[in-house]
mmCIF file of C-alpha atoms and ligand atoms in Angstrom:
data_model
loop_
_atom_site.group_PDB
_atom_site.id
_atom_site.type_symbol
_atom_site.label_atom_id
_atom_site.label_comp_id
_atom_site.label_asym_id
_atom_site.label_seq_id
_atom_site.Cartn_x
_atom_site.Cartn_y
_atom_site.Cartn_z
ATOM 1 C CA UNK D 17 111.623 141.024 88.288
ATOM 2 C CA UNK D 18 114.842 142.100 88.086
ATOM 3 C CA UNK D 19 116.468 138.583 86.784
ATOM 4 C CA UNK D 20 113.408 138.760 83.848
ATOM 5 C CA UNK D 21 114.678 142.581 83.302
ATOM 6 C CA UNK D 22 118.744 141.077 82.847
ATOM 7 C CA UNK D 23 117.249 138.387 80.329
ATOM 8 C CA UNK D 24 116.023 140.967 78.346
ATOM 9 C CA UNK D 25 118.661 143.098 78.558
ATOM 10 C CA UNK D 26 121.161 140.753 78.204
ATOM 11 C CA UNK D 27 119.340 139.265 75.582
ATOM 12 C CA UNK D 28 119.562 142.914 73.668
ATOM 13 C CA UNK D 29 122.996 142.739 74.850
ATOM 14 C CA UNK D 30 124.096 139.881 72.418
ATOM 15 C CA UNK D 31 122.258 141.023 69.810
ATOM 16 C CA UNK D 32 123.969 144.108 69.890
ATOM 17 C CA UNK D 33 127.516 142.325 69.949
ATOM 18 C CA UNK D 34 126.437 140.433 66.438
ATOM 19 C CA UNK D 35 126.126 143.672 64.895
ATOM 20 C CA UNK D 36 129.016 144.801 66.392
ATOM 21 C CA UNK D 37 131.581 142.283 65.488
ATOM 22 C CA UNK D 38 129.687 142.275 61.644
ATOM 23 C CA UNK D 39 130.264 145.899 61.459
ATOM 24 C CA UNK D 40 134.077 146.149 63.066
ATOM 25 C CA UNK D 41 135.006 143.500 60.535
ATOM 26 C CA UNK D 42 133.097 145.076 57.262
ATOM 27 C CA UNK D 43 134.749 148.304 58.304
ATOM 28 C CA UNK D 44 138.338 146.627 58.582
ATOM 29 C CA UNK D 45 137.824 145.704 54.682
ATOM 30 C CA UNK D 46 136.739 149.098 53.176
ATOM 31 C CA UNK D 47 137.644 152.449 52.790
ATOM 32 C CA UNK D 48 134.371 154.070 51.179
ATOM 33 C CA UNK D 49 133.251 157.108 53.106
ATOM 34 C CA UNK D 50 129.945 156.022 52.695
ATOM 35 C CA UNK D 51 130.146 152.344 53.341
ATOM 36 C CA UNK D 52 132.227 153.209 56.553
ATOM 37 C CA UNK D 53 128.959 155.716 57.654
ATOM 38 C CA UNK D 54 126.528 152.925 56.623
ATOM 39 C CA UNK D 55 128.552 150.678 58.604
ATOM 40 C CA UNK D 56 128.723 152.804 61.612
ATOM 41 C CA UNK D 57 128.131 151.135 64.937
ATOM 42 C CA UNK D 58 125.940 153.510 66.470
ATOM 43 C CA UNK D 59 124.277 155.152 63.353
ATOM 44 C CA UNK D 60 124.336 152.225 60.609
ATOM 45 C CA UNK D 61 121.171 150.529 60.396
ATOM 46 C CA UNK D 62 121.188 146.579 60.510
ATOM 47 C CA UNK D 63 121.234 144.528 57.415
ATOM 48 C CA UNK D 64 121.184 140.633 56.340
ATOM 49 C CA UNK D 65 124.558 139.229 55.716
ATOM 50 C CA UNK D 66 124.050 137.815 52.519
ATOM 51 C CA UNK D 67 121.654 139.722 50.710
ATOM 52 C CA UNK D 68 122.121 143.169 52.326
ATOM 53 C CA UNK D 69 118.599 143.681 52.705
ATOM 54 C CA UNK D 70 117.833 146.532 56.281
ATOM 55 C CA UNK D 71 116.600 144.629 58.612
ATOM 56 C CA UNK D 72 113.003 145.919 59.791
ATOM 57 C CA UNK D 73 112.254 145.893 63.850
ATOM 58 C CA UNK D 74 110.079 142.729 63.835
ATOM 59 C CA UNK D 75 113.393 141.168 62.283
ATOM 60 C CA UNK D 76 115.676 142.324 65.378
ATOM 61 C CA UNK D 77 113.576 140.833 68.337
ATOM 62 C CA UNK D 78 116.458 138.834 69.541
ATOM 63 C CA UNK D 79 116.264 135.093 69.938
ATOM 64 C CA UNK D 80 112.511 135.421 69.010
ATOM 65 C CA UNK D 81 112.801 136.586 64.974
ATOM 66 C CA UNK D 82 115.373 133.743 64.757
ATOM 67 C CA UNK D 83 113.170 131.171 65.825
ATOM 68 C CA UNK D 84 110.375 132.760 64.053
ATOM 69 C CA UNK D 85 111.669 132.970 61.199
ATOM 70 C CA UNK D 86 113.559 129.094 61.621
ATOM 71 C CA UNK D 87 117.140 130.841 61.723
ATOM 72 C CA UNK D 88 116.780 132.027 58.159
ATOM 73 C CA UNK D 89 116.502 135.657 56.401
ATOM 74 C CA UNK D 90 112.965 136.780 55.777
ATOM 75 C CA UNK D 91 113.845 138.399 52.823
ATOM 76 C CA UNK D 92 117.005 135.904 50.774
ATOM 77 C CA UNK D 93 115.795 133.159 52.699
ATOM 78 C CA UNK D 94 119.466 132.381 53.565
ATOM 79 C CA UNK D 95 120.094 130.495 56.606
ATOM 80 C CA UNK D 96 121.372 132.533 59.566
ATOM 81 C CA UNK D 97 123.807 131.232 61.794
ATOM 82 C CA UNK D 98 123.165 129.593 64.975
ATOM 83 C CA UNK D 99 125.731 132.115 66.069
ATOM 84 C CA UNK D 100 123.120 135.166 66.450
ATOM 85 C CA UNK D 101 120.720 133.126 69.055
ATOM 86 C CA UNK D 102 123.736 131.481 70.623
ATOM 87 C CA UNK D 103 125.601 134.667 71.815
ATOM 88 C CA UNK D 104 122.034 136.181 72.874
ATOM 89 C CA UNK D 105 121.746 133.714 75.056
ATOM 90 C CA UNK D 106 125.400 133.521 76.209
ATOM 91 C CA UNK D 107 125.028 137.541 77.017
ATOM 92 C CA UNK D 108 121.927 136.587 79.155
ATOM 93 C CA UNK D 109 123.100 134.372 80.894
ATOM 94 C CA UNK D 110 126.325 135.773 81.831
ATOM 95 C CA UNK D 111 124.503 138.738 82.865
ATOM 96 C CA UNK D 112 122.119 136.786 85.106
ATOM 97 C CA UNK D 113 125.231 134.670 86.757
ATOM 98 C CA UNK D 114 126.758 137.796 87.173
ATOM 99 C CA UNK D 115 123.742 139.371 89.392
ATOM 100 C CA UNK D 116 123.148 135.975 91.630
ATOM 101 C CA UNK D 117 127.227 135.657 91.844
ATOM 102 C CA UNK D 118 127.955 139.145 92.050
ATOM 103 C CA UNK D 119 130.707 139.100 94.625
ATOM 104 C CA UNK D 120 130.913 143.094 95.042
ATOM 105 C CA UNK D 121 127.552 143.594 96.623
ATOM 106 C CA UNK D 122 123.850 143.767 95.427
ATOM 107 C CA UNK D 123 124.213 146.936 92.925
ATOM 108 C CA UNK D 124 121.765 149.192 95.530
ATOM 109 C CA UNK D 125 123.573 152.468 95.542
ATOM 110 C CA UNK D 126 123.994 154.432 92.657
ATOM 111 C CA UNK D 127 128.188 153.336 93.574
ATOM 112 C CA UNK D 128 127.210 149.592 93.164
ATOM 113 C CA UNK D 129 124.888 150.138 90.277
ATOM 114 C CA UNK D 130 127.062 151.821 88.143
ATOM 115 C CA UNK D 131 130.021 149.063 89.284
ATOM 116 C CA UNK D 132 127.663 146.640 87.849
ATOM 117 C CA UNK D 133 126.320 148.092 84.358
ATOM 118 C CA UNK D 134 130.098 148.842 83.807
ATOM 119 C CA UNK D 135 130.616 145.120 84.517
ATOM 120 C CA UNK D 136 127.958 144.874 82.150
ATOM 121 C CA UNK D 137 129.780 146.694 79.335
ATOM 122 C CA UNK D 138 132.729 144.513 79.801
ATOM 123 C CA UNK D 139 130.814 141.539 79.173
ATOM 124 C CA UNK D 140 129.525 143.192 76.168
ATOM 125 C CA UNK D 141 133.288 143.773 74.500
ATOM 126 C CA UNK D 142 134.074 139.801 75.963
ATOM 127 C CA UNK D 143 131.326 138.742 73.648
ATOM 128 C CA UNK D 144 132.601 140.644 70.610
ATOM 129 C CA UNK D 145 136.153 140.056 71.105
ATOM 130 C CA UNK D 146 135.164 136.114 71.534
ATOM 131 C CA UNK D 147 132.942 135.918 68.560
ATOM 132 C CA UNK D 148 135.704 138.310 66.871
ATOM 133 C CA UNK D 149 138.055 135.819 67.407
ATOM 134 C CA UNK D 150 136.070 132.469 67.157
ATOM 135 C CA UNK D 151 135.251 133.788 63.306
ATOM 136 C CA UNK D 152 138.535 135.719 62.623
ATOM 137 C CA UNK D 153 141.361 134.391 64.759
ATOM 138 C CA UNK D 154 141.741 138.251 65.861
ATOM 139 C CA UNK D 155 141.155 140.241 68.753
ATOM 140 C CA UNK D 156 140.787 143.585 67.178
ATOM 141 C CA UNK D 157 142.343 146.778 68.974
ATOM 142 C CA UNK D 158 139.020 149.142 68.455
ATOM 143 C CA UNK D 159 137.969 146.754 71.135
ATOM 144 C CA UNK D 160 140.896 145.537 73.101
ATOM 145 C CA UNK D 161 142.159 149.180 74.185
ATOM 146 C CA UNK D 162 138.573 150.618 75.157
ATOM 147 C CA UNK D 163 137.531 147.958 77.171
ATOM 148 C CA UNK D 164 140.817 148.384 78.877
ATOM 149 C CA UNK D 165 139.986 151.613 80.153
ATOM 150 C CA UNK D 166 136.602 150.747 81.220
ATOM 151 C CA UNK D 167 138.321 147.512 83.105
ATOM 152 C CA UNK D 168 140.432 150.005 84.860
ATOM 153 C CA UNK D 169 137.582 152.184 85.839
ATOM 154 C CA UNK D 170 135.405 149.408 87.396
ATOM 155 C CA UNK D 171 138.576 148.168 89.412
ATOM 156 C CA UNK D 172 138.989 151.845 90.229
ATOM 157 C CA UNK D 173 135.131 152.208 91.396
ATOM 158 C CA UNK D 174 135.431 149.048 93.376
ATOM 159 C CA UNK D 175 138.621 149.787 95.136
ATOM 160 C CA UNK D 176 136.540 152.994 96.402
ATOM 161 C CA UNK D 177 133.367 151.097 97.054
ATOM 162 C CA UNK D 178 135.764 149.154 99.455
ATOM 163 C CA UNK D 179 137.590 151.898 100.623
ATOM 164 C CA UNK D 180 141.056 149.528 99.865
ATOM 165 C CA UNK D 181 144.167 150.107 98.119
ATOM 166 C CA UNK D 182 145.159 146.855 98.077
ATOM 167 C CA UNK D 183 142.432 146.312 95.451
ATOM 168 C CA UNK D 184 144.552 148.428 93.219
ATOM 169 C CA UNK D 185 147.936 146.965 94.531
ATOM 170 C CA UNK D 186 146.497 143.313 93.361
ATOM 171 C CA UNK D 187 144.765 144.705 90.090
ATOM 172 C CA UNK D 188 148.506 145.902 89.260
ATOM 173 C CA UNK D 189 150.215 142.442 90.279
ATOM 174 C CA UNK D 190 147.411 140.751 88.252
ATOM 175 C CA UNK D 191 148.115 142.222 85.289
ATOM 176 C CA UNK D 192 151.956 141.964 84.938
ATOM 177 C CA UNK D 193 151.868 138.732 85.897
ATOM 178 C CA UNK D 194 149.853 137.684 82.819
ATOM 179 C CA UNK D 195 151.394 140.499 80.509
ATOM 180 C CA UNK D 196 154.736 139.349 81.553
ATOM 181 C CA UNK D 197 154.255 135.963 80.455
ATOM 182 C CA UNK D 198 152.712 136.298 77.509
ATOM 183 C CA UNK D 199 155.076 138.929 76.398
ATOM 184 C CA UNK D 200 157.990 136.352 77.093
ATOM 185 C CA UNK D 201 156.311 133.460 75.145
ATOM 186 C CA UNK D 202 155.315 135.685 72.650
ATOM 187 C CA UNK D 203 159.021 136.875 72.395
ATOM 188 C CA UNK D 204 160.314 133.198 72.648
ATOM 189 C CA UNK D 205 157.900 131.777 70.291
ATOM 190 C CA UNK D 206 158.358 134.659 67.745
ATOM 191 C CA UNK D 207 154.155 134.903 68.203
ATOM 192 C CA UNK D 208 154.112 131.523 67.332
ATOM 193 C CA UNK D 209 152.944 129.973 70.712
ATOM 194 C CA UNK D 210 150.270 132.938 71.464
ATOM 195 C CA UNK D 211 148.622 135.556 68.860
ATOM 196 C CA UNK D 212 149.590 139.598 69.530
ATOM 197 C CA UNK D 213 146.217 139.998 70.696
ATOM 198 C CA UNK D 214 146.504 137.815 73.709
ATOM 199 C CA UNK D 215 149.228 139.919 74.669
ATOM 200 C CA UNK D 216 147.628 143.161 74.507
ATOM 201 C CA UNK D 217 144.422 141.610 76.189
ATOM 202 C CA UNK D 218 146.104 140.090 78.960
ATOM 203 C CA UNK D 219 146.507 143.338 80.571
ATOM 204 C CA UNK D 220 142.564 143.680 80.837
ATOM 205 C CA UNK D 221 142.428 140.118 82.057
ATOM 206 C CA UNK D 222 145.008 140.572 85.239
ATOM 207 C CA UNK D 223 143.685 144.242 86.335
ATOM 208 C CA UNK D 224 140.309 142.222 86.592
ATOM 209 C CA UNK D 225 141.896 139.359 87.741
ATOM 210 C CA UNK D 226 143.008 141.414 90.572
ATOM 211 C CA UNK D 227 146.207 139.168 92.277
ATOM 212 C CA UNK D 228 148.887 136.652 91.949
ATOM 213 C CA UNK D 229 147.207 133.810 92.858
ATOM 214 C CA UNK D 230 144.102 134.712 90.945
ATOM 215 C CA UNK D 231 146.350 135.014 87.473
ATOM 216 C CA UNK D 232 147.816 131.736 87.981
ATOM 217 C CA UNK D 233 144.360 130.650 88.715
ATOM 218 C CA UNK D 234 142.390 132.577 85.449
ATOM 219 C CA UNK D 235 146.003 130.621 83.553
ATOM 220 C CA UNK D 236 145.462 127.582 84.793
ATOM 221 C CA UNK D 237 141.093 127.751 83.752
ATOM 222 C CA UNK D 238 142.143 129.026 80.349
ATOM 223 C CA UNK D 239 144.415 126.226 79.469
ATOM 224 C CA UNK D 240 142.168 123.467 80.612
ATOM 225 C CA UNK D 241 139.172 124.712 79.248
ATOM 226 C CA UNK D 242 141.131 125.260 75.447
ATOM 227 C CA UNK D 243 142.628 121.402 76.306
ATOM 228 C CA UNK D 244 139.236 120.123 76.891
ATOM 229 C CA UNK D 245 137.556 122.088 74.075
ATOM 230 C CA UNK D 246 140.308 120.498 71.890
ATOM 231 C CA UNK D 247 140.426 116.987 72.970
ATOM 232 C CA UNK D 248 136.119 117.131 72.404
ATOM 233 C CA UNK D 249 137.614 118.474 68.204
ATOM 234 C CA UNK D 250 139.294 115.591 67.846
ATOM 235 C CA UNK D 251 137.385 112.971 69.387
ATOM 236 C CA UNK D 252 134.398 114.259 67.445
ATOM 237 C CA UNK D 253 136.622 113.442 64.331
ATOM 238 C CA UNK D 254 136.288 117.464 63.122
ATOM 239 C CA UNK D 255 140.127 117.712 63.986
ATOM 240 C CA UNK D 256 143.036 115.698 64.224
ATOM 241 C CA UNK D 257 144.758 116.469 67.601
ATOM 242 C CA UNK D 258 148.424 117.700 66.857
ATOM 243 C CA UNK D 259 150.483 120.632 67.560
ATOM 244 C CA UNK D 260 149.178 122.530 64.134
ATOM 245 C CA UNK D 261 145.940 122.623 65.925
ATOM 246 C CA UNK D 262 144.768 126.335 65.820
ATOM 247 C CA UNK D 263 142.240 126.952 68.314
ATOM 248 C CA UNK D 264 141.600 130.679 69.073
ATOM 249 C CA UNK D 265 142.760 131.028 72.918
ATOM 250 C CA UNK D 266 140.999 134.562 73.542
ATOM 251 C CA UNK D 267 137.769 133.104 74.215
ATOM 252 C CA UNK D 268 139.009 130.664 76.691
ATOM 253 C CA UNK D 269 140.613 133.446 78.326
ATOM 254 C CA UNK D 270 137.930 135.587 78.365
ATOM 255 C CA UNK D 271 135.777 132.768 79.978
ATOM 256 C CA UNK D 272 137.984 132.023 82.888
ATOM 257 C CA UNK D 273 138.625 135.681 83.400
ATOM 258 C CA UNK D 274 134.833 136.251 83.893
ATOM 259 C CA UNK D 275 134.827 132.684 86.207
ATOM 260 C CA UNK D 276 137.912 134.003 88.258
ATOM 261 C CA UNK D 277 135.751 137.623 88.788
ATOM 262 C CA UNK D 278 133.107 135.937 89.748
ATOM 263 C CA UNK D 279 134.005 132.635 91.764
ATOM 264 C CA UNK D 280 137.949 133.816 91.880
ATOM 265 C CA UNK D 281 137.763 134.352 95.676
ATOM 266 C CA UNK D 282 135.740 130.934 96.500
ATOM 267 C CA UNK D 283 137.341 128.528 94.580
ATOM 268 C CA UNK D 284 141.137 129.706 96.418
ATOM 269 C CA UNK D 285 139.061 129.499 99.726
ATOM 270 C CA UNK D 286 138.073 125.872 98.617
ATOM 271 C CA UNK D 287 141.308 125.197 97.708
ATOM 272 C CA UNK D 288 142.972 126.483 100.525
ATOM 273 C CA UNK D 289 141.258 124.460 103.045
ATOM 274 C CA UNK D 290 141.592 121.216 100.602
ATOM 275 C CA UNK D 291 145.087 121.951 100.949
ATOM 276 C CA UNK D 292 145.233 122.502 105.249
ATOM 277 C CA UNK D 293 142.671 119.472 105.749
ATOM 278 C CA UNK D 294 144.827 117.156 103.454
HETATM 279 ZN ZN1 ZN H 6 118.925 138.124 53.516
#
């Protein structure tokens, strides 16, 4: 019952992120009053991409209007890009790993259940700032410095569900670790080597990251997933593999940071005894 609730939800949850990062990025371009209140996250109403047409509710279903309608607009007939489907199901299924995995504790308690929808939210701004950055190379502020707080207040909640201030003390550790080295390569590379906005983010991604080893870990997942995502470009012939390869690196962070979260603690454990037994 509950998993079939987080489908839907998360499901919702995606669809909500498409209209997001359309809207942030519309609004970046304009300065209209008007457009800006059409365009307004919580009080704009949806519209088609290409032909601007409002979207009715029948067309909003997620997942289910796109494959209805055979991922084109009912009203242009313009094709509509795998994209919307793809990061419903991506906020689904995150959310439904997130509830089996959850490492914190079945959300029972009105304490655990509002450490999870929080966690919830944050998965919501990973989306957008992944999609944001897939389609834009950009990981917009509007999103970057909110999500921060609410990262710190779910590492805040936790260290009280757990009645530890080492929580804290390993949130902090987390977070300069990562900051610190992206600030230096960032500063080394004149923001060649590693966009602004993985600075600012990496903040966000050591609080939740929550200790040294962790960070290295979350680094370490990052890189290898972007290497593996960009060996797969060039063997598929899209991209020839050489240093002016420009892969956006916030979704690969984002990705690790919500593996590390979730599996963080198991896969040291694993390692750790790898590393005794050999
Ligand atoms: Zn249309």
């Amino acid at each position: 019952m509950v998993t079939v609730f987080l489908i839907v939800f998360g499901l919702c949850l995606g669809s909500f992120v498409n209209a997001c990062v359309w809207r942030l990025h519309e609004q970046t371009g304009t300065t209209s009053q008007k457009k800006l209140r059409e365009l307004s996250i919580s009080k704009g109403r949806s519209q088609c991409p290409e032909c601007r047409h409002q979207l009715a509710a029948k067309d909003l279903v997620p997942l289910f209007s796109w494959i209805s309608l055979r991922g084109r607009c009912r009203y242009c007939k313009n094709p509509i890009s795998w994209q919307y489907p793809l990061v419903e199901l991506v906020g689904a299924t995150v959310l439904v790993v997130s509830y089996i995995w959850w490492p914190h504790g079945a959300p029972g308690s009105i304490l655990e259940g509002s450490i999870f929808s929080i966690w919830a939210l944050v998965v919501t701004g990973f989306l957008t700032l992944s999609v944001y950055d897939i389609r834009w190379y950009i990981l917009p502020d509007k999103v970057i410095l909110p999500l921060t707080v609410l990262g710190s207040i779910l590492i805040g909640l936790i260290a009280i569900q757990q009645h530890s201030g080492d929580i804290l003390v390993g949130s902090a550790i987390g977070a300069i670790t990562i900051f610190g080295l992206f600030y230096t390569i960032y500063q080394v590379s004149g923001g060649k080597w590693i966009g602004g906005g993985d600075v600012k983010l990496a903040i966000l991604l050591g609080l939740l990251a929550g200790g040294f080893m962790q960070a290295l870990l979350l680094l370490f997942l990052a890189s290898s997933l972007a290497t593996g995502y960009a060996v797969i470009l060039s063997l598929s012939g899209k991209k020839k593999l050489n240093r002016k390869l420009h892969i956006p690196f916030g979704p690969f962070l984002i990705a690790a940071t919500v593996i590390v979260v979730l599996f963080g603690t198991d896969i040291l454990d694993w390692y750790t005894h790898l590393v005794i037994s050999v």
